[in-house]
PDB file of C-alpha atoms in Angstrom:
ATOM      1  CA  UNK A   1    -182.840  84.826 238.611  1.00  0.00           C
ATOM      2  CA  UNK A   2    -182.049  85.075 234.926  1.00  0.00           C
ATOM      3  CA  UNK A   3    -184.653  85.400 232.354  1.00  0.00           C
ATOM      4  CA  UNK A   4    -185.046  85.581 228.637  1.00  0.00           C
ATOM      5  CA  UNK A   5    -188.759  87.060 227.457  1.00  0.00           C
ATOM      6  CA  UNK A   6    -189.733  86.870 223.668  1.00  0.00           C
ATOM      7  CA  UNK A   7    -193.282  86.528 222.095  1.00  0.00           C
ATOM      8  CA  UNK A   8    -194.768  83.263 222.612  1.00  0.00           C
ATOM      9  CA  UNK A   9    -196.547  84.097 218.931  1.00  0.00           C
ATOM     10  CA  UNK A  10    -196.048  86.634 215.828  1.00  0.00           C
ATOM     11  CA  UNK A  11    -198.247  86.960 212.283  1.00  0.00           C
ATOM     12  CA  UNK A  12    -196.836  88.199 209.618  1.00  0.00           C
ATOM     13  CA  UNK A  13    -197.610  88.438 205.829  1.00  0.00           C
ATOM     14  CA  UNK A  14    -195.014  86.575 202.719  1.00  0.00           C
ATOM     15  CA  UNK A  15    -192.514  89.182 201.396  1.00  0.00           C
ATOM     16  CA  UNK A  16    -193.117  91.679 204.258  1.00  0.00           C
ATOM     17  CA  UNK A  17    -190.717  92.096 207.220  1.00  0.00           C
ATOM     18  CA  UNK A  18    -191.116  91.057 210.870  1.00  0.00           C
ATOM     19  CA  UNK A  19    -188.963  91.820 214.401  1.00  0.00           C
ATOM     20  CA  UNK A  20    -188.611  89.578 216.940  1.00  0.00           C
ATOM     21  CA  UNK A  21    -187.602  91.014 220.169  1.00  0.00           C
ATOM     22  CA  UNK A  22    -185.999  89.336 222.812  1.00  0.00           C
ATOM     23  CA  UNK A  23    -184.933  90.760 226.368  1.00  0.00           C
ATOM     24  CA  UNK A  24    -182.597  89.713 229.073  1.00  0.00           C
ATOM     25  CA  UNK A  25    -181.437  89.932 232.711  1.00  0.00           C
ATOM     26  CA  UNK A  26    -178.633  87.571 232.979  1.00  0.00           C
ATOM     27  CA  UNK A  27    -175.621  87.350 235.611  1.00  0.00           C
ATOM     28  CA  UNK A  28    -172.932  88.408 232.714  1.00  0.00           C
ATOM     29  CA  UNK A  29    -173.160  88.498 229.257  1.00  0.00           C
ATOM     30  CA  UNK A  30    -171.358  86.267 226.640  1.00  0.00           C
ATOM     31  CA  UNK A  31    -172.640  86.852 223.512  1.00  0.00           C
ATOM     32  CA  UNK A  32    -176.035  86.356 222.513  1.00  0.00           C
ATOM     33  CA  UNK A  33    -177.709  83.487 219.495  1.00  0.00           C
ATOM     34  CA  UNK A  34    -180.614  83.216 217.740  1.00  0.00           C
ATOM     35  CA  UNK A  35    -181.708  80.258 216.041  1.00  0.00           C
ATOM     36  CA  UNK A  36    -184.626  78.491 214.158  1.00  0.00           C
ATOM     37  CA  UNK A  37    -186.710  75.475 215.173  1.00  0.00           C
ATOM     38  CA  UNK A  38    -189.086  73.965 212.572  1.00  0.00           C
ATOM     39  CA  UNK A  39    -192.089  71.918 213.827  1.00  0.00           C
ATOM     40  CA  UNK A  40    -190.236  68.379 215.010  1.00  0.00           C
ATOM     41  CA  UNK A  41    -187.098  69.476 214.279  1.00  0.00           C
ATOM     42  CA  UNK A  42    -183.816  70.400 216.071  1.00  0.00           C
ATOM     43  CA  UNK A  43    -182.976  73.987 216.136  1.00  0.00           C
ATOM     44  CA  UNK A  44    -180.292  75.269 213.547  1.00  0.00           C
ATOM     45  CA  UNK A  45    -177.771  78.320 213.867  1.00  0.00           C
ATOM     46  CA  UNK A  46    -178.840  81.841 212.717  1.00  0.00           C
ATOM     47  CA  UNK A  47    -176.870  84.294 213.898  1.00  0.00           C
ATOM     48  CA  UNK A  48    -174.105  85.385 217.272  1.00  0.00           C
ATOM     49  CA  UNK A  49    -173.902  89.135 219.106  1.00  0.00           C
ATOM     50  CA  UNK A  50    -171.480  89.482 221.440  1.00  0.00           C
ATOM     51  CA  UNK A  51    -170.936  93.323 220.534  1.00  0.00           C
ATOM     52  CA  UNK A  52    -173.548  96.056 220.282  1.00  0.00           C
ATOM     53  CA  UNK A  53    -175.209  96.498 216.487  1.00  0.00           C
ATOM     54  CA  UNK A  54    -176.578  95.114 213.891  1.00  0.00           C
ATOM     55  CA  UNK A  55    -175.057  91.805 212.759  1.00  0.00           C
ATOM     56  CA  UNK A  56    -176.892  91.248 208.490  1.00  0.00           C
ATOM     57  CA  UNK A  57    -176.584  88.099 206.908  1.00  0.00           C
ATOM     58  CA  UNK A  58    -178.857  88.132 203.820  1.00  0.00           C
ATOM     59  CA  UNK A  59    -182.601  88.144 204.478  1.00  0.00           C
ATOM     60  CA  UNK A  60    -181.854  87.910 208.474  1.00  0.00           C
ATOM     61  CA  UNK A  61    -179.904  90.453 210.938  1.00  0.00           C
ATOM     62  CA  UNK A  62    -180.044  90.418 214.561  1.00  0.00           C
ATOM     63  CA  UNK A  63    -179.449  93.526 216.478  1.00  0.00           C
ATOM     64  CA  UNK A  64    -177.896  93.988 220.338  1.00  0.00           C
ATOM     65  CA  UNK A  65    -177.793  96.133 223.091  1.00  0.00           C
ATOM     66  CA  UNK A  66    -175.964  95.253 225.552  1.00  0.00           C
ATOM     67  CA  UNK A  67    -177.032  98.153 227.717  1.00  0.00           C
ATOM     68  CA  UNK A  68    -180.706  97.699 227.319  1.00  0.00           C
ATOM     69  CA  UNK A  69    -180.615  93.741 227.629  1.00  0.00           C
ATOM     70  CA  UNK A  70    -182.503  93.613 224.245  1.00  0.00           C
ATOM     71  CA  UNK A  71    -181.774  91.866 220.938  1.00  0.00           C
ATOM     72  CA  UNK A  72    -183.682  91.690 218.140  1.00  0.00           C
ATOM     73  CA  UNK A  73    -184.259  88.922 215.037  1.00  0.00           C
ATOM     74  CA  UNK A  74    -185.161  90.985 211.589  1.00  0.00           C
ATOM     75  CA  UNK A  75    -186.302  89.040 208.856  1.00  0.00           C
ATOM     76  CA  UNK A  76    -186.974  90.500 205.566  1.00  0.00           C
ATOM     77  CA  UNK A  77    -188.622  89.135 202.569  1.00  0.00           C
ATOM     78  CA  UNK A  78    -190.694  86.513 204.102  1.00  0.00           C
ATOM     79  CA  UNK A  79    -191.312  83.271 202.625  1.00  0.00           C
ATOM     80  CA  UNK A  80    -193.258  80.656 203.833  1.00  0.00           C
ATOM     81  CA  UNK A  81    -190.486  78.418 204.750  1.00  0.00           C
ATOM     82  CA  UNK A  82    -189.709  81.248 206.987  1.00  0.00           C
ATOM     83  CA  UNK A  83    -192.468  79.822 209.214  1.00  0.00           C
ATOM     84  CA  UNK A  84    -190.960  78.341 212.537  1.00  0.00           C
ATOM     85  CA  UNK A  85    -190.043  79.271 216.176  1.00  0.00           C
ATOM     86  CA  UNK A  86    -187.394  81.524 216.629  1.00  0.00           C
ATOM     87  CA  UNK A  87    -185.410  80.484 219.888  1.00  0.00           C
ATOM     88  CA  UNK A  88    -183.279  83.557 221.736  1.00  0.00           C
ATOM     89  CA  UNK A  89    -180.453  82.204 223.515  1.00  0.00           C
ATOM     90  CA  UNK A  90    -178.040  83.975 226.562  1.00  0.00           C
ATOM     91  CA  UNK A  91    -174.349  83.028 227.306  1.00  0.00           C
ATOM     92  CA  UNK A  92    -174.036  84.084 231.056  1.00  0.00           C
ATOM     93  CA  UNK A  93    -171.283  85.642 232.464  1.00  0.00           C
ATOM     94  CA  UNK A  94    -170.235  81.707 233.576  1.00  0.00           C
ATOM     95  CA  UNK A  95    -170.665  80.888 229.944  1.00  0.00           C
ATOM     96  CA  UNK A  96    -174.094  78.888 230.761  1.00  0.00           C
ATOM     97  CA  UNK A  97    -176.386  78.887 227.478  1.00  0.00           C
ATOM     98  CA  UNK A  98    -179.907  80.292 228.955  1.00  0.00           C
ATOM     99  CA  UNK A  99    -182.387  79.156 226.330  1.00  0.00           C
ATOM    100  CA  UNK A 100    -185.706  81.658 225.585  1.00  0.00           C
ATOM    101  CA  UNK A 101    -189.008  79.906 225.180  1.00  0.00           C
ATOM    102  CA  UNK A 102    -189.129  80.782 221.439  1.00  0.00           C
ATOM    103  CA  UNK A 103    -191.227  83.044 219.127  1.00  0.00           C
ATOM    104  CA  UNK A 104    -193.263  80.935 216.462  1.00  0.00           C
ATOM    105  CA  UNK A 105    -193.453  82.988 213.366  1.00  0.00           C
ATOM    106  CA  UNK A 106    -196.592  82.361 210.848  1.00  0.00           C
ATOM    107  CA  UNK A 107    -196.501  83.480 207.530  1.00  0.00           C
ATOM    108  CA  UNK A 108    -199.623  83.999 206.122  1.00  0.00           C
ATOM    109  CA  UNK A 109    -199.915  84.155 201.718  1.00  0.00           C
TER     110      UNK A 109
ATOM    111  CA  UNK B   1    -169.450  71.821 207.775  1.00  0.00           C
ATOM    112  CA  UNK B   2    -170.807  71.134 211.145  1.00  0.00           C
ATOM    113  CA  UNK B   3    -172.640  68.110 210.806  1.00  0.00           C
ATOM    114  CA  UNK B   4    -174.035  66.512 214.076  1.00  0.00           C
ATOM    115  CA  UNK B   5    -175.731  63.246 213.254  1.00  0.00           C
ATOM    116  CA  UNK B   6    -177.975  61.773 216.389  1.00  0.00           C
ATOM    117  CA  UNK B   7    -179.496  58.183 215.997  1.00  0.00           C
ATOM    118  CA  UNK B   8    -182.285  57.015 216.251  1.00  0.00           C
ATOM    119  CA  UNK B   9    -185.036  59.763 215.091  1.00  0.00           C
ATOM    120  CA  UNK B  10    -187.294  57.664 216.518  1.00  0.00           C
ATOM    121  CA  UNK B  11    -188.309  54.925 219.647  1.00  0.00           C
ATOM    122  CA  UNK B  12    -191.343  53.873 220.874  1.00  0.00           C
ATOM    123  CA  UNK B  13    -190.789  50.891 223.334  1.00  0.00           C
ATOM    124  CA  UNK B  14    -191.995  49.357 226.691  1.00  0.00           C
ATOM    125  CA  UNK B  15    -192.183  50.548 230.188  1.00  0.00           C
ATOM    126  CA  UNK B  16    -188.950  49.628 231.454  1.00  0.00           C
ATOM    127  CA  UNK B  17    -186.959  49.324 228.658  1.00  0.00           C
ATOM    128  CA  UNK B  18    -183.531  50.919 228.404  1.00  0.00           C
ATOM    129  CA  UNK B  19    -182.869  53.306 225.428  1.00  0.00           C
ATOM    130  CA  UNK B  20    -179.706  54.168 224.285  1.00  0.00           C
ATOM    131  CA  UNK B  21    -179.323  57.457 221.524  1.00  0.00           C
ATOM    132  CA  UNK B  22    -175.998  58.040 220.150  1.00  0.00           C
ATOM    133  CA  UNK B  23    -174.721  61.947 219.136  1.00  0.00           C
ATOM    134  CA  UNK B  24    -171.803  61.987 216.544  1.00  0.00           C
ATOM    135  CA  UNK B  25    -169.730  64.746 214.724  1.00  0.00           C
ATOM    136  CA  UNK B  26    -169.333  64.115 211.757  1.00  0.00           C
ATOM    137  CA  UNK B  27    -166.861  66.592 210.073  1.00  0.00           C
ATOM    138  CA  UNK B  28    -165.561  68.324 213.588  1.00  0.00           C
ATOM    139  CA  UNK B  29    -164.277  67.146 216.706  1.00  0.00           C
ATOM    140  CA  UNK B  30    -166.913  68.310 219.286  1.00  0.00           C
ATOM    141  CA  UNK B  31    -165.164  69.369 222.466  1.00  0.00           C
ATOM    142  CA  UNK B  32    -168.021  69.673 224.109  1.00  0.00           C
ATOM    143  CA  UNK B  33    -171.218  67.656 223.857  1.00  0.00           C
ATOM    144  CA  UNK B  34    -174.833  68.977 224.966  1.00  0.00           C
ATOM    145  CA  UNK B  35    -178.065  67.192 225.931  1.00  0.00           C
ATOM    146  CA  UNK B  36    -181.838  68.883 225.634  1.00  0.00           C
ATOM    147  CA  UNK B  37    -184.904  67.375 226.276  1.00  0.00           C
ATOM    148  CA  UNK B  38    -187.688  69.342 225.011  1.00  0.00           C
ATOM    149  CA  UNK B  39    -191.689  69.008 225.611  1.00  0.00           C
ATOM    150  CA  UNK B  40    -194.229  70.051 223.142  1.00  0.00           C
ATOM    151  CA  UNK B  41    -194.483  73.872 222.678  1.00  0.00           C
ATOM    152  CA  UNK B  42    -192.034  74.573 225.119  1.00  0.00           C
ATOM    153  CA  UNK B  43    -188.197  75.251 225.011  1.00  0.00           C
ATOM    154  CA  UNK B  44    -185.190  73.381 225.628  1.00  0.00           C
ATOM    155  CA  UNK B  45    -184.281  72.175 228.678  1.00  0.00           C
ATOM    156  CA  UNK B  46    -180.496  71.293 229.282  1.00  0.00           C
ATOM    157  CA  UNK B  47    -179.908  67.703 230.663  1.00  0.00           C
ATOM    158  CA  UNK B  48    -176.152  67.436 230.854  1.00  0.00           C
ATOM    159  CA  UNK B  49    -172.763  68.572 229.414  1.00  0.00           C
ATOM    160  CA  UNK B  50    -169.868  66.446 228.664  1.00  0.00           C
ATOM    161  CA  UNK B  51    -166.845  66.890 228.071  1.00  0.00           C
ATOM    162  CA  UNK B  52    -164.719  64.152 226.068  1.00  0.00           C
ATOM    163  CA  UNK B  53    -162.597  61.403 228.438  1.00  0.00           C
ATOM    164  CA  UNK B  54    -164.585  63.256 232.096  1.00  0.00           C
ATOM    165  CA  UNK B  55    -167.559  63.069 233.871  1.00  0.00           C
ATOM    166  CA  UNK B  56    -170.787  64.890 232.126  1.00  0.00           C
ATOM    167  CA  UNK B  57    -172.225  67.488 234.761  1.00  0.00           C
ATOM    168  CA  UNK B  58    -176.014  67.738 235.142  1.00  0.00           C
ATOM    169  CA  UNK B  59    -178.360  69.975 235.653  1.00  0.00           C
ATOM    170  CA  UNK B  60    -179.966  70.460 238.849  1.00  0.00           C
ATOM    171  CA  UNK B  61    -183.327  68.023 239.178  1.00  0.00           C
ATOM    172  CA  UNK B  62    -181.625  65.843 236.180  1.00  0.00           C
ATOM    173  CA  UNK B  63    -180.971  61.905 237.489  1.00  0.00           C
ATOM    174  CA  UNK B  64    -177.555  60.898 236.963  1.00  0.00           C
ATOM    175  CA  UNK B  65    -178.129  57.170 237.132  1.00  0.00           C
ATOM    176  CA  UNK B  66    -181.355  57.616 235.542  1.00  0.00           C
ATOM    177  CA  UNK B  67    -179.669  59.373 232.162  1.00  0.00           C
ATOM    178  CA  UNK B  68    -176.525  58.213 231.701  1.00  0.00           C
ATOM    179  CA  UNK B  69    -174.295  59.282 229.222  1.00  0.00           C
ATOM    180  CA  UNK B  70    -170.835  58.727 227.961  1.00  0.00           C
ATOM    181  CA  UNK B  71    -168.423  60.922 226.135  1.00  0.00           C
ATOM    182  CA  UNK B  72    -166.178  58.171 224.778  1.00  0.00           C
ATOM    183  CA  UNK B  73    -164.389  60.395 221.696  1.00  0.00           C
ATOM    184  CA  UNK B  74    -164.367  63.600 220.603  1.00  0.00           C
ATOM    185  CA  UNK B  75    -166.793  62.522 217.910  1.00  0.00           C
ATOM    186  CA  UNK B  76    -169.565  60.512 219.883  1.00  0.00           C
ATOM    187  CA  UNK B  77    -171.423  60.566 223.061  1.00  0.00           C
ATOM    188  CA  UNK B  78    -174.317  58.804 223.896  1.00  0.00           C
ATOM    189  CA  UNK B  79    -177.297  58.918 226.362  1.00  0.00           C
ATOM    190  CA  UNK B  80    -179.530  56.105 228.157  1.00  0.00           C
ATOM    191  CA  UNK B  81    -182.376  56.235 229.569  1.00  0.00           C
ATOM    192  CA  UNK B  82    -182.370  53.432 232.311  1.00  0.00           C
ATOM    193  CA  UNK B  83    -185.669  52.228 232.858  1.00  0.00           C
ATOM    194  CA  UNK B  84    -187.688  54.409 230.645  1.00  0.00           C
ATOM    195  CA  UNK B  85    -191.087  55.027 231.755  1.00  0.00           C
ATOM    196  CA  UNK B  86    -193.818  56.873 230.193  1.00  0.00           C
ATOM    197  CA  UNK B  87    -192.972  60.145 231.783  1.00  0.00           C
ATOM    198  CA  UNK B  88    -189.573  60.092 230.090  1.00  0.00           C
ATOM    199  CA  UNK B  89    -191.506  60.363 226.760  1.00  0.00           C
ATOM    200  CA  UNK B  90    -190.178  63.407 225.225  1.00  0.00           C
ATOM    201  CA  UNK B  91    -188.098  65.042 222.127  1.00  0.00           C
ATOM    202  CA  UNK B  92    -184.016  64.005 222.947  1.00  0.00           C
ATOM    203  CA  UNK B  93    -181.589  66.631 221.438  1.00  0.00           C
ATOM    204  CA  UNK B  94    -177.943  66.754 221.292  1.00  0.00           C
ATOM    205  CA  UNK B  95    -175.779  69.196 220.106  1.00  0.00           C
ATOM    206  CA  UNK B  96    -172.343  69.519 219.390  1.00  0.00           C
ATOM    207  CA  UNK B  97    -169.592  72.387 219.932  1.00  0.00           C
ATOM    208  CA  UNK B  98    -166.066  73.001 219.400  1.00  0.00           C
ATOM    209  CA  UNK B  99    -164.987  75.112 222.404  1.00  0.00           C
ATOM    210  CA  UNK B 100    -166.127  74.255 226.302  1.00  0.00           C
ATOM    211  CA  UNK B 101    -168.823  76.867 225.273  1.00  0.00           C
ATOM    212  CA  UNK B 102    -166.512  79.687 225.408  1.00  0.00           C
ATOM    213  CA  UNK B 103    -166.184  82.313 222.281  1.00  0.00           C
ATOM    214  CA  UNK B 104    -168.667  82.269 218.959  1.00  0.00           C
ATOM    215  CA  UNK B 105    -168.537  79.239 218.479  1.00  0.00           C
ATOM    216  CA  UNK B 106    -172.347  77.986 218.402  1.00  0.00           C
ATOM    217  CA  UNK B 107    -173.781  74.874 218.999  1.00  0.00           C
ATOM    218  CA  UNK B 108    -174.843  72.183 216.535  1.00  0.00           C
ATOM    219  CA  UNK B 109    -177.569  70.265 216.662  1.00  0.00           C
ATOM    220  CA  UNK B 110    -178.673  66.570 215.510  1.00  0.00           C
ATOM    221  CA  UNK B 111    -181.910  66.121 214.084  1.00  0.00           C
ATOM    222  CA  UNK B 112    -183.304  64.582 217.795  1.00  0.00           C
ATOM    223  CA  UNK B 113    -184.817  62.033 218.818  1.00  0.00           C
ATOM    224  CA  UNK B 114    -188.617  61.378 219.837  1.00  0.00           C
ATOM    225  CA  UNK B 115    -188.980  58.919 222.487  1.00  0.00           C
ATOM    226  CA  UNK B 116    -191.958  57.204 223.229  1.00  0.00           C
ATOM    227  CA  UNK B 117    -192.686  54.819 226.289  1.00  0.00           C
ATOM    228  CA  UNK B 118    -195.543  53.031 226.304  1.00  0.00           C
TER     229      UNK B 118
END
């Protein structure tokens, strides 16, 4: 079956940096998404890897492997609007969108 | 850019009642239209996908005459719940994309909509 695993929950501190990992097993590989869910809210777009690396747009990169089925979410200087769920997200090889369960991310003063 | 607008936010109605929420681009034309439903603290489950002017295809376990929807334009689709009973309480998202899911191109959410049956 496919699968997407990421933290159900992550602490972190304002104006440090925090990871979020997410692996994969998926039948093909389309590119990979991350994006952010407040409390209530619909998610909104963060970032696309369809290529191994590291993909920065300002306080956020996201990082793929294609090879090791992992991808990561990096965010640095933390605010406290930061605080949210971080969903992972999988096009398979049949261009299906296989949603992760989501990380929530609390920033703590 | 990439403005998805979804009406209403919010429903609470009767047992029985039929609810119809409406997904529109508003700066794009959305080839391809999406419907979530999503329970507290858990992630989002895909309903359906449309395509504009054919049929939507659902997911496996999802009731096609129970959730209807409609993918009149390639700026609006909509979704009814038929008969809505209290187990169809949940949060209603659409989103909104401008290739058959194919390429970068992500998808765009509306705001949802929280449906309560009482």
């Amino acid at each position: 079956g496919q699968n997407i695993d990421q933290p159900t929950e992550m602490t972190a501190t304002e104006g440090a940096i925090v990871q979020i990992n997410c692996t994969y097993q998926t039948s093909g590989f389309n590119g990979l998404f991350w994006y952010q869910q407040h409390a209530g809210e619909a998610p909104t777009f963060l970032s696309y890897n369809v290529l191994d690396g590291l993909e920065e747009k300002g306080r956020f990169s996201s990082f793929l492997s294609r090879s090791k089925g992992y991808s990561y979410l990096l965010l640095k200087e933390l605010q406290m609007k930061d605080s949210a769920s971080y969903l992972c997200a999988v096009r398979d090889g049949n261009y299906q969108l296989i949603w992760g369960a989501g990380t929530k991310l609390i920033i703590k003063p | 850019g990439a403005v998805v607008s979804q009406h209403p936010s919010w429903v609470i109605c009767k047992s029985g009642t039929s609810v119809k929420i409406e997904c529109r681009s508003l700066d794009f034309q959305a080839t391809t239209m999406f419907w979530y439903r999503q329970f507290p603290k858990q992630s989002l489950m895909l309903m359906a996908t449309s395509n504009e002017g054919s049929k939507a295809t659902y997911e496996q376990g999802v009731e096609k005459d129970k959730f209807l929807i409609n993918h009149a334009s390639l700026t609006l689709s909509t979704l009814t719940v038929t008969s809505a009973h209290p187990e169809d309480s949940s949060f209603y998202i659409c989103s909104a994309s401008t290739t058959k899911g194919t390429g970068n191109q992500p998808q765009h959410f509306g705001d949802g909509t929280r449906l309560s049956i009482l």
